[in-house]
Coordinates of C-alpha atoms and ligand atoms in Angstrom, one line a residue:
M20 CA 101.6 126.6 72.2
C21 CA 102.1 130.4 71.6
G22 CA 100.2 132.0 69.0
I23 CA 102.1 134.6 66.9
I24 CA 100.5 137.2 64.3
G25 CA 102.6 139.7 62.4
I26 CA 101.0 142.0 59.8
V27 CA 103.0 144.8 57.8
L28 CA 99.9 147.0 55.5
R29 CA 100.7 148.8 52.1
Y30 CA 98.9 152.0 53.4
Q31 CA 97.0 153.1 56.6
R32 CA 93.9 151.2 57.1
A33 CA 94.4 148.8 54.2
L34 CA 92.4 146.2 55.8
S35 CA 89.3 148.9 56.6
K36 CA 90.2 149.0 60.6
P37 CA 92.6 150.0 62.7
L38 CA 95.6 147.3 62.9
G39 CA 94.6 147.0 66.4
S40 CA 91.5 145.8 65.7
V41 CA 92.8 143.3 63.2
I42 CA 95.5 141.5 65.3
K43 CA 92.9 141.2 68.2
G44 CA 90.2 139.6 65.4
C45 CA 93.9 137.3 64.0
L46 CA 95.0 136.4 68.0
K47 CA 91.2 135.2 68.5
N48 CA 91.5 132.7 65.9
L49 CA 94.8 131.1 67.4
E50 CA 92.5 130.8 70.7
Y51 CA 92.5 127.0 70.1
R52 CA 96.0 126.7 70.4
G53 CA 95.9 127.6 74.2
Y54 CA 97.5 130.5 76.5
D55 CA 97.6 132.4 79.4
S56 CA 98.6 135.7 78.5
V57 CA 98.1 138.1 75.0
G58 CA 99.7 141.1 74.1
F59 CA 100.5 143.2 70.4
A60 CA 103.0 146.1 69.6
L61 CA 101.8 148.6 66.9
A62 CA 104.6 150.4 64.8
S63 CA 104.0 153.7 62.6
S64 CA 106.8 155.8 61.0
N65 CA 107.5 157.4 64.5
S66 CA 105.8 155.4 67.5
L67 CA 105.6 152.3 68.8
V68 CA 103.0 151.6 71.2
I69 CA 103.0 148.0 73.1
R70 CA 100.6 146.7 75.4
K71 CA 100.4 143.4 77.1
S72 CA 98.5 141.1 79.9
K73 CA 98.3 138.1 81.5
G74 CA 94.3 136.7 80.7
K75 CA 92.2 135.7 77.5
I76 CA 91.8 138.2 75.2
D77 CA 88.2 139.1 75.9
E78 CA 88.6 139.3 79.3
V79 CA 91.4 142.1 78.7
D80 CA 90.7 143.7 76.0
V81 CA 88.8 146.5 78.0
K82 CA 92.4 147.0 79.5
L83 CA 94.5 146.9 76.2
A84 CA 92.5 148.7 74.2
F85 CA 93.2 146.9 70.8
D86 CA 90.7 148.7 69.1
D87 CA 91.9 151.4 70.2
F88 CA 95.7 151.7 68.2
D89 CA 96.6 151.9 64.4
G90 CA 99.9 151.5 63.2
I91 CA 100.8 150.4 59.7
C92 CA 103.3 146.9 61.4
G93 CA 102.2 145.2 63.7
V94 CA 102.9 142.1 65.7
G95 CA 100.5 140.2 68.9
H96 CA 100.9 137.0 70.3
T97 CA 99.2 134.2 73.1
R98 CA 101.6 133.1 75.2
W99 CA 101.8 130.0 76.6
A100 CA 104.1 129.9 79.5
T101 CA 107.3 127.7 79.2
H102 CA 109.8 129.5 80.6
G103 CA 108.3 131.8 83.6
K104 CA 105.4 132.0 85.1
P105 CA 101.9 133.7 82.8
S106 CA 102.6 137.4 84.2
D107 CA 102.2 140.9 82.9
I108 CA 106.1 140.9 82.6
N109 CA 107.1 138.0 81.2
A110 CA 103.6 138.0 78.6
H111 CA 105.0 138.9 75.2
P112 CA 106.4 141.2 72.8
L113 CA 109.2 141.4 74.8
T114 CA 112.0 144.5 74.1
D115 CA 115.7 145.4 74.0
C116 CA 117.4 148.0 76.8
S117 CA 115.8 150.9 74.1
K118 CA 112.3 149.6 73.9
R119 CA 112.8 149.9 70.0
I120 CA 113.0 146.2 69.2
V121 CA 109.9 144.6 70.0
V122 CA 109.9 140.3 69.8
V123 CA 107.3 137.7 69.9
H124 CA 108.2 134.2 69.9
N125 CA 107.1 130.4 70.3
G126 CA 109.4 127.6 71.3
I127 CA 112.3 127.3 73.7
I128 CA 115.9 128.6 73.1
E129 CA 117.6 126.2 74.9
N130 CA 120.6 128.2 75.1
Y131 CA 119.2 131.5 76.8
L132 CA 120.7 131.2 79.8
E133 CA 124.6 131.6 78.5
L134 CA 123.1 134.1 75.9
K135 CA 121.8 136.4 78.7
E136 CA 124.9 136.2 80.6
E137 CA 126.9 137.5 78.5
L138 CA 124.8 140.3 77.0
I139 CA 124.2 140.9 80.9
R140 CA 128.1 141.0 80.9
R141 CA 127.6 143.8 78.4
G142 CA 125.8 145.9 80.1
H143 CA 121.7 144.9 79.0
R144 CA 119.0 144.5 81.4
F145 CA 116.6 142.0 81.5
E146 CA 112.9 142.4 82.6
S147 CA 111.3 139.3 82.7
E148 CA 111.6 135.6 83.5
T149 CA 111.7 134.5 79.5
D150 CA 113.6 132.8 77.1
T151 CA 112.8 135.0 74.4
E152 CA 114.1 138.3 76.2
V153 CA 117.5 137.3 74.8
V154 CA 116.6 137.7 71.2
P155 CA 115.9 141.5 71.3
H156 CA 118.7 142.6 73.5
L157 CA 121.0 140.4 70.9
I158 CA 119.7 142.3 68.0
E159 CA 120.5 145.7 69.9
E160 CA 124.1 144.2 70.8
F161 CA 124.8 143.9 67.2
K162 CA 123.3 146.8 65.9
K163 CA 125.4 148.6 68.5
L164 CA 128.5 146.6 67.3
G165 CA 127.9 148.5 63.6
M166 CA 125.8 145.7 61.9
N167 CA 122.3 147.0 60.4
S168 CA 119.1 146.0 61.5
Y169 CA 118.5 143.1 59.3
D170 CA 122.0 141.6 59.4
A171 CA 122.0 141.8 63.7
F172 CA 118.6 140.2 63.0
K173 CA 120.1 137.1 61.4
K174 CA 123.0 137.2 63.0
A175 CA 120.8 136.7 66.3
A176 CA 118.8 134.1 65.1
S177 CA 121.8 132.0 63.9
L178 CA 123.0 132.1 67.7
L179 CA 119.9 130.4 68.7
R180 CA 119.7 127.1 69.6
G181 CA 116.3 124.9 70.4
T182 CA 113.0 126.0 68.7
Y183 CA 111.6 128.8 67.1
A184 CA 109.3 131.1 65.4
L185 CA 109.8 134.7 65.6
A186 CA 108.3 138.1 64.5
V187 CA 110.7 141.0 65.1
I188 CA 109.9 144.8 64.6
D189 CA 113.0 147.0 64.7
T190 CA 111.3 150.3 65.1
D191 CA 114.3 151.9 62.7
E192 CA 112.8 149.6 60.0
P193 CA 109.2 150.1 60.9
G194 CA 107.7 148.8 57.3
R195 CA 109.1 145.2 58.3
I196 CA 108.9 142.4 60.4
Y197 CA 112.0 139.8 60.3
F198 CA 111.4 136.5 61.0
A199 CA 113.1 133.3 61.5
R200 CA 111.7 129.5 62.1
N201 CA 113.2 126.3 63.6
T202 CA 110.6 123.5 64.0
S203 CA 108.1 125.9 66.0
P204 CA 105.4 126.6 63.0
L205 CA 105.2 129.7 61.0
V206 CA 103.2 130.6 57.9
I207 CA 103.4 133.6 55.7
G208 CA 99.9 135.0 54.0
I209 CA 99.9 137.3 51.0
R210 CA 97.5 139.8 49.6
D211 CA 97.7 142.9 47.6
D212 CA 97.6 145.7 50.1
A213 CA 99.3 143.4 53.4
T214 CA 101.0 140.5 53.9
F215 CA 100.8 138.7 57.1
L216 CA 102.7 136.4 59.2
A217 CA 101.4 133.9 61.4
S218 CA 102.0 130.5 63.4
D219 CA 98.8 128.9 62.0
I220 CA 96.7 129.8 58.5
P221 CA 93.5 130.3 60.8
A222 CA 95.1 133.0 62.1
F223 CA 94.4 135.4 59.0
I224 CA 92.3 133.3 56.9
D225 CA 89.5 135.7 56.9
Y226 CA 91.9 138.1 54.9
T227 CA 93.5 135.6 52.5
R228 CA 93.9 132.2 51.8
K229 CA 97.6 132.6 49.8
V230 CA 100.3 131.0 51.7
I231 CA 103.6 130.3 51.6
V232 CA 105.2 127.5 54.5
I233 CA 108.1 129.0 56.2
Q234 CA 111.1 125.8 56.5
D235 CA 113.2 125.0 59.2
D236 CA 116.2 127.6 59.2
E237 CA 114.8 129.8 57.1
V238 CA 114.8 133.6 57.9
G239 CA 113.5 137.0 56.2
Y240 CA 111.4 139.6 56.3
I241 CA 108.0 140.6 55.2
S242 CA 106.8 144.2 54.2
G243 CA 103.2 145.8 52.8
S244 CA 104.3 144.5 49.3
D245 CA 107.2 142.0 49.5
V246 CA 108.3 138.8 51.0
R247 CA 112.1 137.9 51.1
I248 CA 113.3 134.5 52.5
E249 CA 116.6 133.3 53.2
K250 CA 118.3 129.6 54.0
L251 CA 120.8 130.0 56.7
V252 CA 123.6 128.2 55.8
S253 CA 125.8 128.1 58.3
K254 CA 125.8 129.0 61.9
S255 CA 128.4 130.2 64.7
Y256 CA 127.7 130.6 67.9
E257 CA 129.8 133.1 69.1
V258 CA 129.0 136.3 69.7
D259 CA 130.7 138.6 67.4
L260 CA 130.4 140.5 64.0
T261 CA 131.0 137.1 61.5
P262 CA 127.5 137.5 59.8
P263 CA 125.6 134.2 59.2
I264 CA 125.8 132.4 55.5
C265 CA 122.5 133.1 54.0
E266 CA 121.0 132.0 50.9
L267 CA 118.5 133.6 48.8
V268 CA 115.4 131.4 48.2
D269 CA 113.1 131.6 45.5
Y270 CA 109.6 130.7 46.9
S271 CA 107.7 131.2 44.0
S272 CA 106.7 127.6 42.8
R273 CA 105.7 127.5 47.1
I274 CA 102.7 129.7 47.2
R275 CA 99.5 128.0 47.9
H276 CA 96.1 128.5 47.8
I277 CA 94.5 126.8 50.6
D278 CA 90.5 126.2 50.6
W279 CA 89.8 125.3 53.9
T280 CA 86.7 126.4 55.9
P281 CA 87.9 128.4 59.1
E282 CA 87.0 125.4 61.3
M283 CA 89.4 123.1 59.5
A284 CA 92.1 125.9 59.6
K285 CA 91.8 125.5 63.2
K286 CA 92.8 121.9 63.1
G287 CA 95.5 122.5 61.2
G288 CA 93.7 121.0 58.1
Y289 CA 92.6 117.7 59.8
P290 CA 89.6 116.8 60.5
H291 CA 89.7 116.5 64.5
F292 CA 92.1 117.4 67.1
M293 CA 92.6 114.1 68.2
L294 CA 94.7 113.2 64.7
K295 CA 96.3 116.7 65.0
E296 CA 97.4 116.2 67.6
I297 CA 98.9 112.6 66.9
H298 CA 100.3 114.1 64.0
E299 CA 102.2 116.7 66.3
Q300 CA 104.1 114.4 68.4
P301 CA 107.7 114.5 66.4
Q302 CA 107.4 118.2 67.5
A303 CA 105.9 117.8 71.1
I304 CA 108.8 115.0 72.1
A305 CA 111.3 117.6 70.0
S306 CA 110.2 120.2 72.3
T307 CA 110.5 118.3 75.3
L308 CA 113.8 116.9 75.4
S309 CA 115.0 120.2 74.4
S310 CA 114.0 121.7 78.1
L311 CA 115.1 118.8 80.3
A312 CA 118.4 118.7 80.8
N313 CA 118.3 121.3 83.3
E314 CA 114.8 120.7 85.1
V315 CA 116.2 116.6 85.4
K316 CA 119.7 118.1 86.4
D317 CA 118.5 119.2 89.5
V318 CA 116.6 116.1 91.0
L319 CA 119.3 113.3 90.4
K320 CA 120.9 113.5 93.6
L321 CA 117.6 113.6 95.1
I322 CA 116.1 110.5 93.2
S323 CA 119.6 108.5 93.4
K324 CA 119.3 108.8 97.9
A325 CA 115.8 108.1 98.0
D326 CA 115.0 104.2 99.2
R327 CA 112.4 104.5 96.9
V328 CA 110.3 106.4 93.7
L329 CA 106.6 106.0 93.6
I330 CA 105.3 107.1 89.9
V331 CA 101.6 108.3 90.7
G332 CA 98.7 109.4 87.7
A333 CA 95.3 108.7 86.0
G334 CA 94.6 107.2 83.0
T335 CA 96.7 107.9 80.3
S336 CA 99.3 109.9 82.8
Y337 CA 99.4 106.6 85.0
H338 CA 100.9 104.5 81.9
A339 CA 103.1 106.9 81.3
S340 CA 103.5 106.4 85.1
F341 CA 104.1 102.9 84.8
V342 CA 106.8 102.9 82.0
G343 CA 108.5 105.4 83.6
S344 CA 109.0 103.3 86.8
I345 CA 109.9 99.8 84.4
L346 CA 112.8 102.3 83.0
L347 CA 114.0 103.8 86.3
S348 CA 114.2 100.2 87.7
E349 CA 115.4 98.6 84.8
L350 CA 118.4 101.3 83.5
A351 CA 118.8 103.0 86.9
E352 CA 118.5 100.3 89.4
V353 CA 116.5 102.5 91.0
K354 CA 113.8 100.8 93.0
S355 CA 110.0 102.1 91.4
H356 CA 106.9 101.4 91.7
A357 CA 103.8 102.6 89.6
I358 CA 100.6 103.8 91.7
I359 CA 97.3 104.5 90.2
S360 CA 96.6 108.1 92.1
S361 CA 93.0 106.8 93.5
E362 CA 94.8 104.3 94.8
M363 CA 97.9 105.6 96.5
K364 CA 95.8 106.3 99.6
W365 CA 96.1 102.1 100.4
Y366 CA 99.7 102.7 100.4
S367 CA 100.4 105.7 102.2
R368 CA 100.8 104.9 105.6
S369 CA 104.2 103.3 104.6
V370 CA 105.5 107.1 102.7
D371 CA 108.1 108.9 104.7
E372 CA 110.8 111.1 104.1
C373 CA 113.1 108.9 102.8
D374 CA 110.8 108.3 99.3
V375 CA 110.3 110.3 96.3
V376 CA 106.8 110.8 94.7
I377 CA 106.8 111.8 91.1
A378 CA 103.4 113.0 90.0
V379 CA 102.1 112.7 86.6
S380 CA 99.8 115.1 85.0
Q381 CA 99.1 116.5 81.6
S382 CA 97.1 119.0 82.7
G383 CA 98.5 119.4 86.6
E384 CA 95.0 119.8 88.3
T385 CA 93.5 116.2 88.3
I386 CA 92.4 115.7 92.0
D387 CA 93.5 112.5 92.4
T388 CA 97.3 113.5 91.5
L389 CA 96.9 116.2 93.6
L390 CA 95.4 114.1 96.4
A391 CA 98.7 111.6 96.4
V392 CA 100.9 114.6 96.5
R393 CA 99.4 116.5 99.6
E394 CA 99.5 113.1 101.6
A395 CA 103.1 112.3 100.2
R396 CA 104.1 115.8 101.5
R397 CA 102.4 115.6 104.4
R398 CA 104.3 113.0 105.2
G399 CA 107.7 113.9 104.4
A400 CA 108.7 112.7 100.8
L401 CA 110.3 114.6 98.2
T402 CA 107.5 115.7 95.4
I403 CA 108.2 116.2 92.0
A404 CA 105.3 117.0 89.5
L405 CA 105.8 116.0 85.7
T406 CA 103.1 118.4 83.9
N407 CA 102.6 119.9 81.0
V408 CA 101.3 122.9 82.4
I409 CA 103.2 125.9 83.7
D410 CA 102.3 127.3 87.1
S411 CA 99.7 124.5 87.3
T412 CA 97.9 123.3 90.7
L413 CA 100.1 120.6 91.0
A414 CA 103.7 122.2 90.1
R415 CA 102.6 125.3 92.4
E416 CA 101.8 122.3 95.2
S417 CA 105.5 119.9 94.5
H418 CA 108.6 120.7 95.6
L419 CA 110.4 120.5 92.4
T420 CA 108.6 120.7 88.4
I421 CA 109.8 118.8 85.4
Y422 CA 107.7 120.0 82.6
T423 CA 106.6 118.5 79.5
R424 CA 106.2 120.6 76.2
A425 CA 103.9 119.0 74.2
G426 CA 101.8 122.2 74.2
P427 CA 98.0 122.0 74.6
E428 CA 96.2 119.5 74.4
V429 CA 92.6 119.8 72.7
G430 CA 91.7 116.6 72.1
V431 CA 89.9 114.9 75.1
A432 CA 92.0 111.5 74.7
A433 CA 95.6 112.3 75.5
T434 CA 98.1 111.3 72.8
K435 CA 100.9 114.0 72.2
T436 CA 101.0 114.7 76.3
F437 CA 101.8 110.9 76.3
S438 CA 104.6 110.5 74.7
A439 CA 106.4 113.9 75.6
Q440 CA 105.7 112.2 79.2
V441 CA 107.5 108.6 78.6
V442 CA 110.3 110.6 76.7
A443 CA 110.5 112.7 80.3
L444 CA 110.5 109.5 82.0
T445 CA 113.3 107.7 80.1
Y446 CA 115.9 110.7 79.7
L447 CA 115.0 110.9 83.3
A448 CA 115.9 107.1 84.0
L449 CA 119.0 107.5 81.2
S450 CA 120.3 110.3 82.8
L451 CA 120.0 108.8 86.5
A452 CA 121.7 105.8 84.9
E453 CA 124.3 107.8 83.7
Y454 CA 124.7 109.3 87.3
R455 CA 125.0 106.2 89.2
S456 CA 126.7 104.1 86.1
T457 CA 124.6 101.6 86.4
L458 CA 125.0 101.3 82.3
S459 CA 127.9 100.7 80.1
T460 CA 128.7 103.6 78.0
N461 CA 128.3 102.0 74.8
K462 CA 124.8 101.3 75.8
L463 CA 123.8 104.8 77.4
N464 CA 125.2 106.5 74.3
E465 CA 122.8 104.2 72.0
L466 CA 119.9 104.8 73.9
K467 CA 120.8 108.4 74.2
N468 CA 120.8 108.6 70.7
S469 CA 118.2 106.9 69.9
L470 CA 116.2 109.0 72.2
R471 CA 117.3 112.0 70.2
S472 CA 116.2 110.6 67.1
L473 CA 112.7 109.6 68.2
P474 CA 110.9 112.8 66.5
D475 CA 112.1 111.3 62.8
Y476 CA 111.5 107.7 63.9
V477 CA 107.7 109.2 65.4
S478 CA 107.1 110.9 62.3
S479 CA 107.9 108.2 59.6
T480 CA 106.0 105.9 62.0
I481 CA 102.9 108.0 61.7
S482 CA 103.3 108.0 57.8
A483 CA 103.9 104.4 57.3
T484 CA 101.5 102.8 59.8
E485 CA 98.3 105.3 59.0
P486 CA 97.2 103.5 56.3
R487 CA 96.6 100.4 57.5
A488 CA 95.3 101.5 60.8
R489 CA 92.7 102.9 58.5
S490 CA 91.6 99.7 56.7
L491 CA 92.0 98.0 59.8
A492 CA 89.2 100.2 61.2
S493 CA 86.3 99.3 59.6
L494 CA 87.6 95.7 60.5
I495 CA 87.5 96.6 64.4
S496 CA 84.6 98.7 64.3
S497 CA 82.4 95.5 63.9
K498 CA 83.5 93.9 67.1
Q499 CA 82.4 94.3 70.4
N500 CA 85.3 93.5 72.1
A501 CA 89.3 93.4 71.8
Y502 CA 92.0 92.3 74.0
Y503 CA 95.6 93.9 74.1
L504 CA 98.7 92.1 75.2
G505 CA 102.0 92.6 76.2
R506 CA 105.3 91.6 78.2
G507 CA 107.5 94.4 79.9
L508 CA 107.3 97.9 78.7
G509 CA 105.0 96.5 75.9
L510 CA 102.1 96.4 78.5
P511 CA 101.8 99.8 79.5
V512 CA 101.8 100.8 75.5
S513 CA 99.1 97.7 75.3
M514 CA 97.1 99.5 78.5
E515 CA 97.2 102.8 77.0
G516 CA 96.2 101.5 73.3
A517 CA 92.9 99.3 75.0
L518 CA 92.2 102.7 76.4
K519 CA 92.0 104.5 73.5
L520 CA 89.8 102.5 71.8
K521 CA 87.7 102.3 74.6
E522 CA 87.4 105.9 74.7
V523 CA 86.7 107.3 71.4
A524 CA 85.1 104.0 69.8
Y525 CA 83.3 102.8 72.7
I526 CA 84.8 98.9 71.9
H527 CA 85.2 97.2 75.3
A528 CA 89.2 96.8 75.2
E529 CA 91.2 94.7 78.4
S530 CA 94.9 94.8 78.4
Y531 CA 96.9 92.2 80.3
P532 CA 100.2 90.6 80.4
A533 CA 100.2 88.3 77.5
G534 CA 101.3 85.9 80.0
E535 CA 98.3 86.3 82.5
S536 CA 96.0 85.9 79.2
K537 CA 96.0 81.9 80.1
H538 CA 94.7 82.2 83.5
G539 CA 91.0 83.7 83.0
P540 CA 91.0 86.3 80.2
I541 CA 91.1 83.3 77.4
A542 CA 87.7 82.3 78.2
L543 CA 86.2 84.9 76.4
V544 CA 88.0 84.4 73.1
D545 CA 86.3 82.9 70.2
E546 CA 85.9 83.3 66.8
G547 CA 87.3 86.2 65.1
F548 CA 88.2 87.8 68.8
P549 CA 91.0 90.6 68.5
V550 CA 93.9 90.1 70.3
F551 CA 96.6 93.2 69.8
F552 CA 100.2 92.2 71.0
T553 CA 102.4 94.9 71.5
I554 CA 106.2 93.2 71.0
L555 CA 109.0 96.1 71.3
G556 CA 112.3 93.9 70.5
S557 CA 113.0 90.1 70.8
N558 CA 113.5 89.9 74.4
D559 CA 109.5 89.8 74.7
G560 CA 108.6 88.7 70.9
E561 CA 110.1 85.0 71.8
L562 CA 108.4 84.6 74.9
I563 CA 105.1 85.3 73.4
I564 CA 104.9 83.5 70.8
S565 CA 103.3 80.6 72.9
N566 CA 100.6 83.1 74.4
V567 CA 99.9 84.1 70.1
E568 CA 99.4 80.3 70.0
E569 CA 97.2 79.9 72.3
M570 CA 95.3 82.8 71.4
K571 CA 95.2 81.5 67.6
A572 CA 94.0 77.8 68.7
R573 CA 90.6 79.3 70.2
G574 CA 90.3 80.9 66.1
A575 CA 91.3 85.2 67.5
L576 CA 91.9 87.0 65.0
T577 CA 95.8 88.6 65.9
I578 CA 97.3 91.8 65.4
A579 CA 100.9 93.0 66.0
V580 CA 102.7 95.8 66.3
I581 CA 106.0 94.1 65.8
P582 CA 109.5 95.7 64.4
S583 CA 110.9 94.6 61.3
N584 CA 113.9 92.6 62.2
L585 CA 111.5 90.5 63.7
D586 CA 110.2 88.9 60.3
R587 CA 110.4 85.2 61.4
I588 CA 107.7 86.0 64.1
H589 CA 105.3 88.1 61.8
K590 CA 103.6 84.9 60.1
Y591 CA 101.8 84.4 63.6
F592 CA 99.4 87.1 63.3
N593 CA 96.2 88.0 60.6
Y594 CA 97.6 91.5 60.5
A595 CA 100.8 93.6 61.4
F596 CA 102.1 96.9 61.7
I597 CA 105.5 96.5 60.7
M598 CA 108.0 99.4 63.4
H599 CA 110.8 100.3 63.0
P600 CA 113.3 98.8 65.2
V601 CA 114.8 100.7 68.3
P602 CA 115.9 99.7 70.9
Y603 CA 113.5 98.3 73.7
E604 CA 113.7 100.7 76.6
V605 CA 112.7 103.9 73.6
A606 CA 110.3 101.7 71.8
P607 CA 107.3 102.8 74.1
S608 CA 106.2 106.1 72.4
L609 CA 106.8 105.1 69.1
Y610 CA 104.7 101.8 69.1
I611 CA 101.3 103.8 70.6
I612 CA 101.2 105.2 67.7
P613 CA 99.6 102.1 65.8
H614 CA 96.7 102.2 68.9
Q615 CA 96.3 105.8 68.2
L616 CA 95.2 106.1 65.0
L617 CA 93.7 102.7 65.0
A618 CA 91.3 104.3 67.8
Y619 CA 91.0 107.3 66.1
Y620 CA 90.1 105.9 62.8
T621 CA 87.7 103.5 64.6
A622 CA 85.8 106.2 65.9
V623 CA 85.4 107.6 62.5
T624 CA 84.0 104.8 61.0
L625 CA 81.3 104.6 63.8
G626 CA 80.4 108.0 63.3
Y627 CA 81.7 109.3 66.5
D628 CA 83.6 112.9 67.4
P629 CA 86.9 111.3 68.9
D630 CA 87.4 114.7 69.7
K631 CA 84.8 114.7 72.5
P632 CA 84.1 111.1 73.7
R633 CA 80.6 110.8 76.0
N634 CA 80.9 111.0 79.8
L635 CA 84.5 112.2 79.7
A636 CA 86.4 115.8 80.5
K637 CA 89.8 116.8 79.5
T638 CA 90.6 117.8 83.3
V639 CA 89.2 115.8 86.3
T640 CA 88.6 117.7 89.3
V641 CA 86.2 115.6 91.4
V642 CA 87.3 112.4 93.2
Ligands
F6R714 C1 93.0 109.2 78.5 C2 92.9 110.7 79.1 C3 92.5 110.5 80.8 C4 93.7 111.5 81.7 C5 93.6 111.1 82.9 C6 94.3 112.1 83.6 O1 93.1 109.6 77.0 O2 93.2 111.6 78.7 O3 92.9 109.0 81.3 O4 95.1 110.4 81.4 O5 92.2 111.7 83.2 O6 94.4 113.4 83.1 P1 95.8 113.8 83.4 O7 97.1 113.8 82.8 O8 95.3 115.7 83.0 O9 96.0 114.4 85.1

């Protein structure tokens, strides 16, 4: 996820160092967000300097020479590529044709293609492959049409669809940085002699702890001594001269004093990255959904005419693949199978040019998954990568790529990348169902609407289930073993829940299809043995009751993750996480949340560091 810093000084050298040095320090404090390129722009009354490069700050510092540049106003950026590969040209800041307006951006502008076409028609020349570059050109265009600098910025912001945090310098107004936010985070830091704007508080924590969090649909500017915030109340998507309607915001009651340590600040105030990333799932899902339409459109025909679709992945990515294979089959009537990457070689003799292989990997570097793709390609299959990292080896080696946009994941245990993968595969299955007319219009619309509402459901589910996860953790932390049972889509969710508990709390946890539990696993169950049941809807709910009874008869401690509308079943369980009822097909990325939270809090109760589980690595590049 990109990192933004913007600083306006009240007077030159207000922070006792060249502004380039200050920006470098602030960007280093944002390095934990992950990035592949870095850049900055510094403005004073008569000059503008822009320096940018692919690479890490320390590597490219010699070339960029941050410390050699000073100014009164500056922006800096660490880019985590989403549109366009990591390169010097695609690095931010990006500029307009006259190179007088500079923009840094975090997020995804969904309608950039249509805006770009319109701007090209009006004579603008683009240099990068990014979605961001439309912003400086839009501002330039509105100024050309007669608007003043700030109105042109507001008008440009009002035209954008998607997610964005923007910081903009227009050299005609060198003492201001304009900003706008929708979904992507943005905070202001205030002190007497300087004002800061950043993606996250750690950027400027060495200089101030007085902050204002910018809210969605707010626009405004900072100067050396002032902050102006307005709420964008009307948007028009026409490139015309109608100014957007904005209301001035009185932010005085929103100024906060932060007492976090710098280490806490990097984790956004959370004690661990794992918890932060669990809480980032609404944004991970929203960003992923916002960019899928184009990528998925390209693969519908190809998948539809394939004999079968094999979905390969390892660990958590295999669990997402498993969800995907069920949905492709159930919703789109596509023959699909999920295969663990390292087991793919036992199936590869049957792979040929009539197959599509979808390879799922958050890192895009897992060697088992890469080997599966290489072999499938050699045998003529069409390969599609589903990955979170642009330009990763998997993306480069596959014929086509679909990206999840969860932002970088620091915690070793995958959380937000899992929900993003599941959502991407659900979207793919629904698009295929529409393309192949395998669902009624009503059902299709119901599922599409629920998918769109998932970020909100996920957000309320985190708040609703976290207290119970925290309290149940002390009970689970005293156990040696646990079973996780489910049916249908409840099975991959259970498998992922068991993996999370195993990985971070070191408790032996196994997952089985609930119907399979009586064929052996039940032999281990005795008084107090924890058995989790993940029930996504009434179909699996009715069937699972006999499995619950079997476990209870042996004294098991039964815990359910279950929708609120199955209340007649709640009584069968010792404990239950009561969930918002959503259609079964979109439930997996919601129903995993209590499992993630429980694993996290159990690890913490036992005194383990969930961010760095023993024996595990974030990226596994050995077979
Ligand atoms: C589990 C976890 C691992 C990864 C697996 C595949 O929390 O993180 O099981 O899912 O190593 O990694 P990627 O998705 O990078 O291919």
